[in-house]
Amino acid sequence: QSVEADFSFQSLPVVWGTAGACDPLSFDLVVHMGLGVCANRDKILLECGAYNARFGNDALGQPAGQTMDAGAPQVLMDETMRANVTALEGSRLPGGHTVETAMARPANSYICNETNWRALKAVEHAAAAREGAAELAAGPQPRLRAAYFVHLPYAADGDEAHEALAVSVAALIRRLLAFER
């Protein structure tokens, strides 16, 4: 299945607040990817929601505060995106990788979770703005409909392994795009 889309790629440093460099409201779909965090080479981990906590030091040695959003729920999750993530659980991708899903959890309270939390908050903001659009003056409306975080495994050595990972990632992104059509 062919899906047409314009893509924008940004590499971000592994520091607290790094997601502030992105403007998720300028896109229809945001897919954040973290490389090398899976313990194996054949599974791609798709996060389901984000956890309202952050722990540890970033790559510069800076510690994080503990809560990202005081007074917010412990888990931030959009039910439509949850259904999409659940539908992909166990999928075999053309590059040979399997999709594994993980619910928001304290053990994933590092920069990837903070990035995902920010994107999911932007999804909420965009939905609320669209709901109130009838009362607003004409102008551009927020486009963002969904945001996902994908943890990628390191590819085994060799060009074939890197190509297989690229094929799997492309197929997963196509599937996420298809949900938003």
Tab-separated table of C-alpha atoms in Angstrom:
chain	number	residue	atom	x	y	z
A	1	GLN	CA	0.000	0.000	0.000
A	2	SER	CA	1.404	3.359	-1.028
A	3	VAL	CA	1.006	6.309	1.321
A	4	GLU	CA	2.045	9.780	0.191
A	5	ALA	CA	3.394	12.095	2.839
A	6	ASP	CA	5.888	14.874	3.339
A	7	PHE	CA	8.478	14.050	5.985
A	8	SER	CA	10.650	16.191	8.198
A	9	PHE	CA	13.491	14.668	10.211
A	10	GLN	CA	15.268	16.163	13.197
A	11	SER	CA	18.032	14.637	15.275
A	12	LEU	CA	17.794	15.724	18.877
A	13	PRO	CA	20.395	15.505	21.653
A	14	VAL	CA	19.778	13.291	24.665
A	15	VAL	CA	19.130	16.159	27.059
A	16	TRP	CA	16.147	17.130	29.172
A	17	GLY	CA	13.781	19.439	27.320
A	18	THR	CA	15.112	18.446	23.905
A	19	ALA	CA	11.590	18.079	22.518
A	20	GLY	CA	11.190	21.839	22.898
A	21	ALA	CA	13.108	22.117	19.620
A	22	CYS	CA	10.164	20.517	17.798
A	23	ASP	CA	6.858	22.141	16.876
A	24	PRO	CA	4.500	19.153	16.775
A	25	LEU	CA	1.488	21.338	15.955
A	26	SER	CA	2.969	21.948	12.480
A	27	PHE	CA	2.435	18.299	11.515
A	28	ASP	CA	-0.476	15.895	11.103
A	29	LEU	CA	1.443	13.016	12.676
A	30	VAL	CA	4.589	12.937	14.802
A	31	VAL	CA	6.645	9.768	15.198
A	32	HIS	CA	9.561	10.108	17.593
A	33	MET	CA	12.238	7.419	17.450
A	34	GLY	CA	14.864	6.464	19.974
A	35	LEU	CA	17.732	4.301	18.760
A	36	GLY	CA	19.460	1.518	20.629
A	37	VAL	CA	17.275	1.180	23.651
A	38	CYS	CA	15.805	-2.254	23.017
A	39	ALA	CA	17.638	-5.211	24.509
A	40	ASN	CA	17.331	-7.292	21.352
A	41	ARG	CA	17.794	-6.793	17.631
A	42	ASP	CA	14.527	-8.158	16.252
A	43	LYS	CA	11.813	-6.184	18.095
A	44	ILE	CA	10.667	-2.618	17.627
A	45	LEU	CA	9.000	-1.249	20.756
A	46	LEU	CA	5.972	1.015	20.284
A	47	GLU	CA	5.003	3.019	23.357
A	48	CYS	CA	1.366	3.286	24.447
A	49	GLY	CA	0.974	6.576	26.290
A	50	ALA	CA	3.428	8.485	28.458
A	51	TYR	CA	4.109	8.434	32.195
A	52	ASN	CA	4.065	11.650	34.238
A	53	ALA	CA	7.563	11.313	35.653
A	54	ARG	CA	11.178	11.765	34.678
A	55	PHE	CA	14.262	10.406	36.354
A	56	GLY	CA	17.985	10.261	35.768
A	57	ASN	CA	20.677	12.472	34.356
A	58	ASP	CA	20.790	13.450	30.712
A	59	ALA	CA	23.857	13.140	28.452
A	60	LEU	CA	25.243	16.367	29.975
A	61	GLY	CA	24.827	15.008	33.493
A	62	GLN	CA	21.890	17.292	34.287
A	63	PRO	CA	19.261	15.782	36.590
A	64	ALA	CA	15.569	16.045	35.868
A	65	GLY	CA	12.749	17.026	38.148
A	66	GLN	CA	10.485	14.158	39.067
A	67	THR	CA	7.077	15.209	37.733
A	68	MET	CA	6.551	16.709	34.311
A	69	ASP	CA	3.067	18.108	34.799
A	70	ALA	CA	1.954	18.742	38.384
A	71	GLY	CA	-1.719	17.919	38.876
A	72	ALA	CA	-1.923	15.968	35.613
A	73	PRO	CA	-2.877	12.295	35.503
A	74	GLN	CA	-0.124	9.740	36.084
A	75	VAL	CA	-0.580	8.350	32.552
A	76	LEU	CA	-1.366	10.376	29.452
A	77	MET	CA	-3.004	8.314	26.737
A	78	ASP	CA	-5.279	8.990	23.795
A	79	GLU	CA	-7.782	6.137	23.363
A	80	THR	CA	-7.650	6.178	19.553
A	81	MET	CA	-3.856	5.980	19.567
A	82	ARG	CA	-4.091	3.237	22.210
A	83	ALA	CA	-6.301	1.197	19.862
A	84	ASN	CA	-3.840	1.774	17.007
A	85	VAL	CA	-0.867	0.669	19.110
A	86	THR	CA	-2.767	-2.387	20.344
A	87	ALA	CA	-3.683	-3.309	16.754
A	88	LEU	CA	0.026	-3.392	15.850
A	89	GLU	CA	1.086	-5.621	18.785
A	90	GLY	CA	2.862	-8.698	17.452
A	91	SER	CA	2.853	-7.499	13.831
A	92	ARG	CA	5.640	-8.927	11.713
A	93	LEU	CA	7.238	-6.191	9.601
A	94	PRO	CA	8.712	-6.811	6.128
A	95	GLY	CA	12.276	-6.290	7.376
A	96	GLY	CA	11.850	-9.222	9.762
A	97	HIS	CA	11.197	-7.240	12.949
A	98	THR	CA	8.229	-7.714	15.267
A	99	VAL	CA	6.264	-4.872	16.867
A	100	GLU	CA	6.096	-5.098	20.636
A	101	THR	CA	4.044	-2.592	22.591
A	102	ALA	CA	4.584	-1.217	26.076
A	103	MET	CA	2.177	0.669	28.287
A	104	ALA	CA	3.332	3.905	29.918
A	105	ARG	CA	5.322	2.943	33.006
A	106	PRO	CA	7.702	4.324	35.641
A	107	ALA	CA	10.614	2.312	34.211
A	108	ASN	CA	10.364	4.424	31.033
A	109	SER	CA	10.719	7.835	32.666
A	110	TYR	CA	13.682	9.100	30.694
A	111	ILE	CA	13.977	11.620	27.852
A	112	CYS	CA	11.993	9.470	25.397
A	113	ASN	CA	9.028	9.531	27.795
A	114	GLU	CA	9.346	13.299	28.298
A	115	THR	CA	9.380	13.752	24.509
A	116	ASN	CA	6.331	11.518	24.114
A	117	TRP	CA	4.490	13.346	26.930
A	118	ARG	CA	5.072	16.697	25.219
A	119	ALA	CA	3.795	15.362	21.882
A	120	LEU	CA	0.701	13.791	23.469
A	121	LYS	CA	-0.064	17.080	25.252
A	122	ALA	CA	0.191	18.790	21.845
A	123	VAL	CA	-2.323	16.266	20.439
A	124	GLU	CA	-4.718	17.183	23.279
A	125	HIS	CA	-4.175	20.895	22.610
A	126	ALA	CA	-4.816	20.512	18.873
A	127	ALA	CA	-8.013	18.509	19.466
A	128	ALA	CA	-9.320	21.116	21.909
A	129	ALA	CA	-8.506	23.915	19.450
A	130	ARG	CA	-10.321	22.088	16.641
A	131	GLU	CA	-13.379	21.570	18.864
A	132	GLY	CA	-13.490	25.290	19.563
A	133	ALA	CA	-12.765	26.238	15.921
A	134	ALA	CA	-16.372	27.217	15.223
A	135	GLU	CA	-16.066	30.106	17.668
A	136	LEU	CA	-12.637	31.164	16.413
A	137	ALA	CA	-11.896	33.585	13.622
A	138	ALA	CA	-10.795	32.071	10.319
A	139	GLY	CA	-7.165	31.069	10.314
A	140	PRO	CA	-4.920	28.043	10.319
A	141	GLN	CA	-6.083	25.267	12.593
A	142	PRO	CA	-3.726	22.939	14.460
A	143	ARG	CA	-3.030	19.920	12.272
A	144	LEU	CA	-1.676	17.400	14.776
A	145	ARG	CA	-3.899	14.306	15.090
A	146	ALA	CA	-1.560	11.730	16.628
A	147	ALA	CA	1.902	11.201	18.080
A	148	TYR	CA	3.819	7.981	18.698
A	149	PHE	CA	7.153	7.006	20.208
A	150	VAL	CA	9.089	4.087	18.747
A	151	HIS	CA	12.163	2.496	20.351
A	152	LEU	CA	14.418	1.000	17.682
A	153	PRO	CA	16.923	-1.767	18.262
A	154	TYR	CA	20.496	-1.488	17.093
A	155	ALA	CA	20.893	-3.303	13.805
A	156	ALA	CA	23.333	-6.189	13.683
A	157	ASP	CA	26.575	-5.449	11.851
A	158	GLY	CA	26.409	-5.361	8.093
A	159	ASP	CA	24.536	-3.505	5.387
A	160	GLU	CA	21.801	-6.148	5.135
A	161	ALA	CA	20.855	-5.783	8.806
A	162	HIS	CA	20.717	-1.988	8.535
A	163	GLU	CA	18.603	-2.232	5.383
A	164	ALA	CA	16.240	-4.706	7.076
A	165	LEU	CA	15.776	-2.310	10.004
A	166	ALA	CA	15.095	0.563	7.590
A	167	VAL	CA	12.498	-1.548	5.751
A	168	SER	CA	10.786	-2.429	9.046
A	169	VAL	CA	10.753	1.168	10.280
A	170	ALA	CA	9.355	2.417	6.960
A	171	ALA	CA	6.604	-0.217	7.079
A	172	LEU	CA	5.698	0.709	10.658
A	173	ILE	CA	5.502	4.406	9.786
A	174	ARG	CA	3.318	3.581	6.772
A	175	ARG	CA	0.963	1.686	9.084
A	176	LEU	CA	0.831	4.600	11.544
A	177	LEU	CA	0.138	6.981	8.645
A	178	ALA	CA	-2.639	4.717	7.401
A	179	PHE	CA	-4.392	5.008	10.789
A	180	GLU	CA	-4.493	8.780	10.341
A	181	ARG	CA	-5.939	8.773	6.811
